[in-house]
Coordinates of C-alpha atoms in Angstrom, one line a residue:
M1 CA 19.4 16.7 8.9
V2 CA 16.0 15.2 9.8
S3 CA 16.3 12.2 12.1
T4 CA 14.8 8.7 11.3
A5 CA 12.1 9.2 13.9
E6 CA 11.1 12.6 12.4
S7 CA 11.1 11.1 8.9
F8 CA 8.9 8.3 10.1
L9 CA 6.3 10.7 11.6
I10 CA 6.3 13.0 8.6
G11 CA 6.0 10.0 6.2
G12 CA 3.1 8.6 8.2
A13 CA 1.3 12.0 8.2
A14 CA 1.7 12.2 4.5
A15 CA 0.4 8.7 3.9
C16 CA -2.7 9.4 6.1
T17 CA -3.5 12.5 4.0
A18 CA -3.3 10.4 0.9
V19 CA -5.3 7.4 2.0
T20 CA -8.3 9.6 2.8
V21 CA -8.4 10.5 -0.9
S22 CA -7.6 7.1 -2.3
N23 CA -9.5 4.7 0.0
P24 CA -12.7 4.5 -2.2
F25 CA -10.6 3.2 -5.1
E26 CA -9.1 0.7 -2.8
V27 CA -12.6 -0.6 -1.9
A28 CA -13.3 -0.9 -5.6
K29 CA -10.0 -2.7 -6.3
V30 CA -10.6 -5.3 -3.5
R31 CA -14.1 -6.1 -4.7
L32 CA -13.0 -6.4 -8.4
Q33 CA -10.1 -8.7 -7.4
L34 CA -12.4 -11.0 -5.5
Q35 CA -15.2 -11.0 -8.2
G36 CA -15.4 -14.4 -9.9
E37 CA -12.6 -15.8 -7.7
L38 CA -11.4 -19.2 -9.2
A39 CA -14.4 -19.3 -11.5
K40 CA -13.8 -20.5 -15.1
G41 CA -13.5 -17.5 -17.4
G42 CA -13.7 -15.1 -14.5
G43 CA -17.3 -16.0 -13.5
E44 CA -20.4 -13.9 -13.2
K45 CA -19.7 -10.2 -13.0
I46 CA -21.6 -8.3 -10.4
Y47 CA -19.5 -5.2 -11.1
K48 CA -18.7 -4.1 -14.7
N49 CA -15.9 -1.7 -13.8
V50 CA -14.5 0.6 -11.2
G51 CA -17.1 3.2 -11.8
D52 CA -19.9 0.6 -11.4
V53 CA -18.4 -0.5 -8.1
L54 CA -18.3 3.0 -6.7
V55 CA -21.9 3.8 -7.9
K56 CA -23.4 0.6 -6.5
T57 CA -21.4 0.9 -3.2
W58 CA -22.6 4.4 -2.7
R59 CA -26.2 3.5 -3.6
Y60 CA -26.4 0.5 -1.2
E61 CA -23.9 1.4 1.5
G62 CA -23.5 5.2 1.4
V63 CA -20.3 6.9 2.6
S64 CA -19.6 4.2 5.1
G65 CA -19.3 1.7 2.2
I66 CA -17.1 4.0 0.1
Q67 CA -14.8 4.6 3.0
R68 CA -15.0 1.0 4.4
G69 CA -11.8 0.0 6.2
L70 CA -10.5 3.6 6.6
V71 CA -9.4 3.3 10.2
P72 CA -7.1 0.2 9.7
A73 CA -6.0 1.8 6.5
Y74 CA -4.7 4.8 8.5
V75 CA -2.8 2.6 10.9
Y76 CA -1.4 0.5 8.1
Q77 CA -0.3 3.5 6.1
I78 CA 1.4 5.0 9.1
L79 CA 3.4 1.8 9.7
L80 CA 4.0 1.1 6.0
N81 CA 4.7 4.5 4.5
G82 CA 6.2 5.8 7.7
S83 CA 8.7 2.9 7.4
R84 CA 9.1 3.2 3.6
L85 CA 9.6 7.0 3.6
G86 CA 11.3 7.2 7.0
F87 CA 13.8 4.4 6.7
Y88 CA 14.5 4.7 3.0
E89 CA 17.1 7.5 3.1
P90 CA 19.0 6.2 6.2
L91 CA 19.1 2.7 4.6
R92 CA 20.2 4.1 1.2
R93 CA 23.0 6.0 2.8
T94 CA 24.1 3.0 4.9
I95 CA 24.1 0.7 1.9
N96 CA 26.0 3.3 -0.2
R97 CA 28.7 3.5 2.4
A98 CA 28.9 -0.3 2.7
F99 CA 29.6 -0.6 -1.1
G100 CA 32.0 2.3 -1.2
F101 CA 29.7 5.0 -2.6
T102 CA 29.3 8.4 -1.0
P103 CA 26.2 8.6 1.2
G104 CA 24.5 11.2 -1.0
E105 CA 25.2 9.6 -4.3
Q106 CA 22.1 8.3 -6.3
V107 CA 22.9 4.7 -7.3
A108 CA 20.1 2.6 -8.9
A109 CA 21.0 -0.7 -7.3
T110 CA 21.4 0.7 -3.7
S111 CA 18.2 2.8 -4.1
I112 CA 16.2 -0.3 -5.2
A113 CA 17.6 -2.3 -2.3
A114 CA 16.8 0.5 0.2
G115 CA 13.3 0.9 -1.1
A116 CA 12.6 -2.9 -1.0
S117 CA 14.1 -3.2 2.5
S118 CA 12.2 -0.3 4.0
G119 CA 9.0 -1.5 2.4
V120 CA 9.4 -5.0 3.9
V121 CA 9.9 -3.6 7.4
G122 CA 6.6 -1.6 7.0
A123 CA 4.7 -4.6 5.5
M124 CA 5.6 -6.9 8.4
A125 CA 4.6 -4.3 11.0
G126 CA 1.3 -3.4 9.3
N127 CA 0.2 -6.9 8.2
P128 CA -2.6 -7.3 10.8
F129 CA -4.2 -4.0 9.8
F130 CA -3.9 -4.7 6.0
L131 CA -5.6 -8.1 6.6
I132 CA -8.6 -6.7 8.5
K133 CA -8.8 -3.7 6.1
A134 CA -9.1 -6.1 3.1
R135 CA -11.7 -8.2 4.8
M136 CA -13.8 -5.2 5.9
Q137 CA -13.6 -3.7 2.3
A138 CA -14.7 -7.0 0.8
Y139 CA -17.8 -7.2 3.0
N140 CA -21.0 -6.1 1.2
P141 CA -24.4 -7.1 2.7
V142 CA -26.2 -6.5 -0.6
L143 CA -23.8 -7.5 -3.4
P144 CA -21.3 -9.9 -1.8
V145 CA -18.1 -11.1 -3.6
G146 CA -15.6 -13.5 -2.2
T147 CA -15.7 -14.8 1.4
Q148 CA -17.6 -12.4 3.6
H149 CA -16.3 -11.3 7.1
N150 CA -18.8 -9.2 9.0
Y151 CA -16.9 -7.2 11.6
K152 CA -18.5 -4.4 13.6
H153 CA -15.4 -2.3 13.6
S154 CA -11.6 -2.5 13.5
W155 CA -11.2 -3.7 17.1
D156 CA -13.9 -6.3 16.6
A157 CA -12.0 -7.6 13.6
L158 CA -8.7 -7.8 15.4
R159 CA -10.3 -9.5 18.4
S160 CA -12.2 -12.0 16.1
V161 CA -9.0 -13.0 14.2
W162 CA -7.0 -13.3 17.5
K163 CA -9.8 -15.4 19.1
A164 CA -9.9 -17.8 16.2
E165 CA -6.3 -18.1 15.2
R166 CA -4.1 -16.2 17.6
W167 CA -0.8 -14.9 16.1
R168 CA -1.1 -17.1 13.1
G169 CA -4.2 -15.3 12.0
L170 CA -2.6 -11.9 12.4
I171 CA 0.3 -12.8 10.3
R172 CA -1.7 -14.6 7.7
G173 CA -0.7 -13.6 4.2
M174 CA 2.5 -11.9 5.4
D175 CA 4.6 -13.7 2.8
A176 CA 2.4 -12.3 0.0
A177 CA 2.5 -8.8 1.7
I178 CA 6.3 -8.8 1.8
I179 CA 6.5 -9.8 -1.9
R180 CA 3.9 -7.2 -2.9
T181 CA 5.4 -4.4 -0.8
A182 CA 9.0 -5.2 -1.7
M183 CA 8.1 -5.0 -5.4
G184 CA 6.3 -1.7 -5.0
S185 CA 8.8 -0.2 -2.7
S186 CA 11.7 -1.1 -4.9
V187 CA 10.4 1.2 -7.6
Q188 CA 8.4 3.9 -5.8
L189 CA 11.1 6.2 -4.4
P190 CA 13.8 5.4 -7.0
S191 CA 11.4 6.2 -9.9
Y192 CA 10.2 9.3 -8.1
N193 CA 13.7 10.6 -7.5
W194 CA 14.9 9.7 -11.0
T195 CA 11.9 11.5 -12.6
K196 CA 12.3 14.5 -10.4
R197 CA 16.1 14.7 -11.1
T198 CA 15.5 14.3 -14.9
I199 CA 12.9 17.1 -14.9
V200 CA 15.2 19.5 -13.0
E201 CA 18.3 18.6 -14.9
N202 CA 16.6 19.2 -18.3
G203 CA 15.1 22.5 -17.1
W204 CA 11.5 21.3 -17.4
G205 CA 10.7 22.4 -13.8
K206 CA 12.2 23.6 -10.6
T207 CA 13.0 21.3 -7.7
D208 CA 10.2 22.8 -5.4
S209 CA 7.6 23.4 -8.1
T210 CA 4.1 21.8 -7.9
W211 CA 4.5 20.6 -11.5
T212 CA 7.7 18.7 -10.6
F213 CA 6.0 17.0 -7.6
L214 CA 3.0 16.0 -9.6
A215 CA 4.8 14.7 -12.6
S216 CA 7.4 12.7 -10.6
S217 CA 4.6 11.2 -8.4
A218 CA 2.5 10.2 -11.4
V219 CA 5.4 8.4 -13.0
S220 CA 6.2 6.7 -9.7
G221 CA 2.6 5.6 -9.2
A222 CA 2.4 4.1 -12.7
C223 CA 5.7 2.2 -12.1
V224 CA 4.4 0.8 -8.8
C225 CA 1.1 -0.3 -10.3
M226 CA 2.7 -2.2 -13.2
V227 CA 5.2 -4.0 -11.1
M228 CA 3.0 -5.2 -8.2
Q229 CA -0.5 -5.8 -9.6
P230 CA -0.3 -9.7 -9.7
A231 CA 1.2 -9.8 -6.2
D232 CA -1.5 -7.4 -5.0
T233 CA -4.3 -9.7 -6.4
A234 CA -2.7 -12.7 -4.7
L235 CA -2.5 -10.7 -1.4
T236 CA -6.2 -9.7 -1.4
R237 CA -7.3 -13.3 -2.1
M238 CA -5.1 -14.8 0.5
Y239 CA -6.2 -12.3 3.2
N240 CA -9.9 -12.9 2.4
Q241 CA -10.0 -16.7 1.8
P242 CA -11.9 -18.9 4.3
T243 CA -10.0 -21.0 6.8
R244 CA -10.4 -24.5 8.3
R245 CA -8.9 -26.2 11.3
L246 CA -6.8 -29.3 10.8
P247 CA -6.9 -32.3 13.2
N248 CA -3.8 -31.0 14.9
G249 CA -5.6 -27.7 15.6
K250 CA -3.7 -25.6 13.0
M251 CA -5.8 -23.1 10.9
V252 CA -5.0 -23.1 7.2
G253 CA -6.5 -21.4 4.1
V254 CA -9.1 -23.4 2.2
L255 CA -8.3 -22.1 -1.2
Y256 CA -4.5 -21.2 -1.2
S257 CA -1.5 -22.4 0.6
N258 CA 0.9 -19.6 -0.4
P259 CA 1.1 -16.7 -2.9
I260 CA 2.6 -18.8 -5.7
D261 CA -0.2 -21.4 -5.3
C262 CA -2.7 -18.5 -5.5
L263 CA -1.2 -17.1 -8.6
W264 CA -1.0 -20.5 -10.2
K265 CA -4.7 -21.4 -9.4
T266 CA -5.8 -18.0 -10.6
L267 CA -3.9 -18.5 -13.9
K268 CA -5.4 -22.0 -14.5
T269 CA -9.0 -21.1 -13.9
E270 CA -9.2 -17.4 -14.9
G271 CA -6.3 -17.0 -17.3
P272 CA -3.6 -14.4 -17.1
L273 CA -6.2 -11.6 -17.0
G274 CA -7.2 -12.9 -13.6
W275 CA -3.9 -11.6 -12.2
Y276 CA -4.9 -8.1 -13.4
K277 CA -8.4 -7.8 -12.1
G278 CA -8.9 -4.4 -10.6
T279 CA -5.9 -2.9 -12.4
T280 CA -7.8 0.2 -13.4
A281 CA -9.0 0.7 -9.8
H282 CA -5.5 0.0 -8.6
F283 CA -4.0 2.7 -10.8
L284 CA -6.8 5.2 -9.9
R285 CA -6.0 4.4 -6.2
I286 CA -2.3 4.4 -6.5
A287 CA -1.8 7.4 -8.7
P288 CA -3.5 10.0 -6.5
H289 CA -2.2 8.1 -3.4
T290 CA 1.4 8.3 -4.6
I291 CA 1.0 11.9 -5.8
V292 CA -0.5 13.0 -2.5
T293 CA 1.9 10.9 -0.3
L294 CA 5.1 12.0 -2.0
T295 CA 4.0 15.6 -2.5
A296 CA 2.7 15.9 1.0
N297 CA 5.9 14.3 2.3
D298 CA 8.0 16.9 0.5
L299 CA 5.8 19.7 1.7
Y300 CA 5.6 18.5 5.3
L301 CA 9.4 18.0 5.3
G302 CA 9.9 21.5 4.0
W303 CA 7.5 23.0 6.5
Y304 CA 9.2 21.1 9.4
R305 CA 12.7 22.2 8.4
M306 CA 11.4 25.8 8.1
A307 CA 9.8 25.6 11.5
S308 CA 12.9 24.1 13.0
R309 CA 15.1 26.9 11.5
T310 CA 12.7 29.5 12.9
A311 CA 12.7 27.9 16.3
D312 CA 16.5 27.6 16.3
G313 CA 16.7 31.3 15.3
G314 CA 14.4 32.3 18.0
I315 CA 16.3 30.4 20.6
T316 CA 19.6 31.8 19.4
A317 CA 18.3 35.4 19.4
G318 CA 16.9 34.9 22.9
A319 CA 20.2 33.6 24.2

């Protein structure tokens, strides 16, 4: 049995592998979500679609633009997916036992609860890094969209936020992050496990086949994208909005007071499609990201177990 700490590390390694592939689409998603923010009818379009974002970003900013925010993305993914993948199974087994099920039994309600809970833990831990990642990815010196935050690097971003707002700045948008992550986490692993089990039980693929990994991950990614897109748009906008200082010294957002306020104002000015800006980029990010994360997690877990058995066998033989 792999320990919680080992699951956390394996999950974090899998997530970092995935984010290297998916980060360019995250940059595109952020910029599309901020384009025409609170402008009637969606406002002027600097970018036509996800492909246009990637082409223009590459043309004017090069590889540093395409991979903008990669370092905080790594840290965030270690904390989020390490928690999501590392704590999911222990939480699911604990919840199962609490409600009278056997620990290994797959129950939809307890699986969703475990997924949401593990995701919330990761979102809270990783919030400062998601915040600076979003701000760094939104920054474009040539074709700016939304509020622009010009940070030299990740440490400069954290230091600037801390200097201006202290802890309140680092936890800004955490309510939106918790909602977004809970929604995504509640369906990611349950849909992955359900799809994988369905494929195996119907004889469409073997448990350890690449086809089974890819198909299960693709379905899981689509489910996550559909469920959390509006919350994701709200999160990006809350992270990136300008702030002002009240007479009592408290720093508050200029545009939105909370995620619900953000969604409502977006709906009023941009219509329901405003919630779904960047959906294509989101899916193009989340599909390969989910596929690589979950596939790598299964592979790394298998390799770790194999290495552990080999090491144990060697120790036993030597004894």
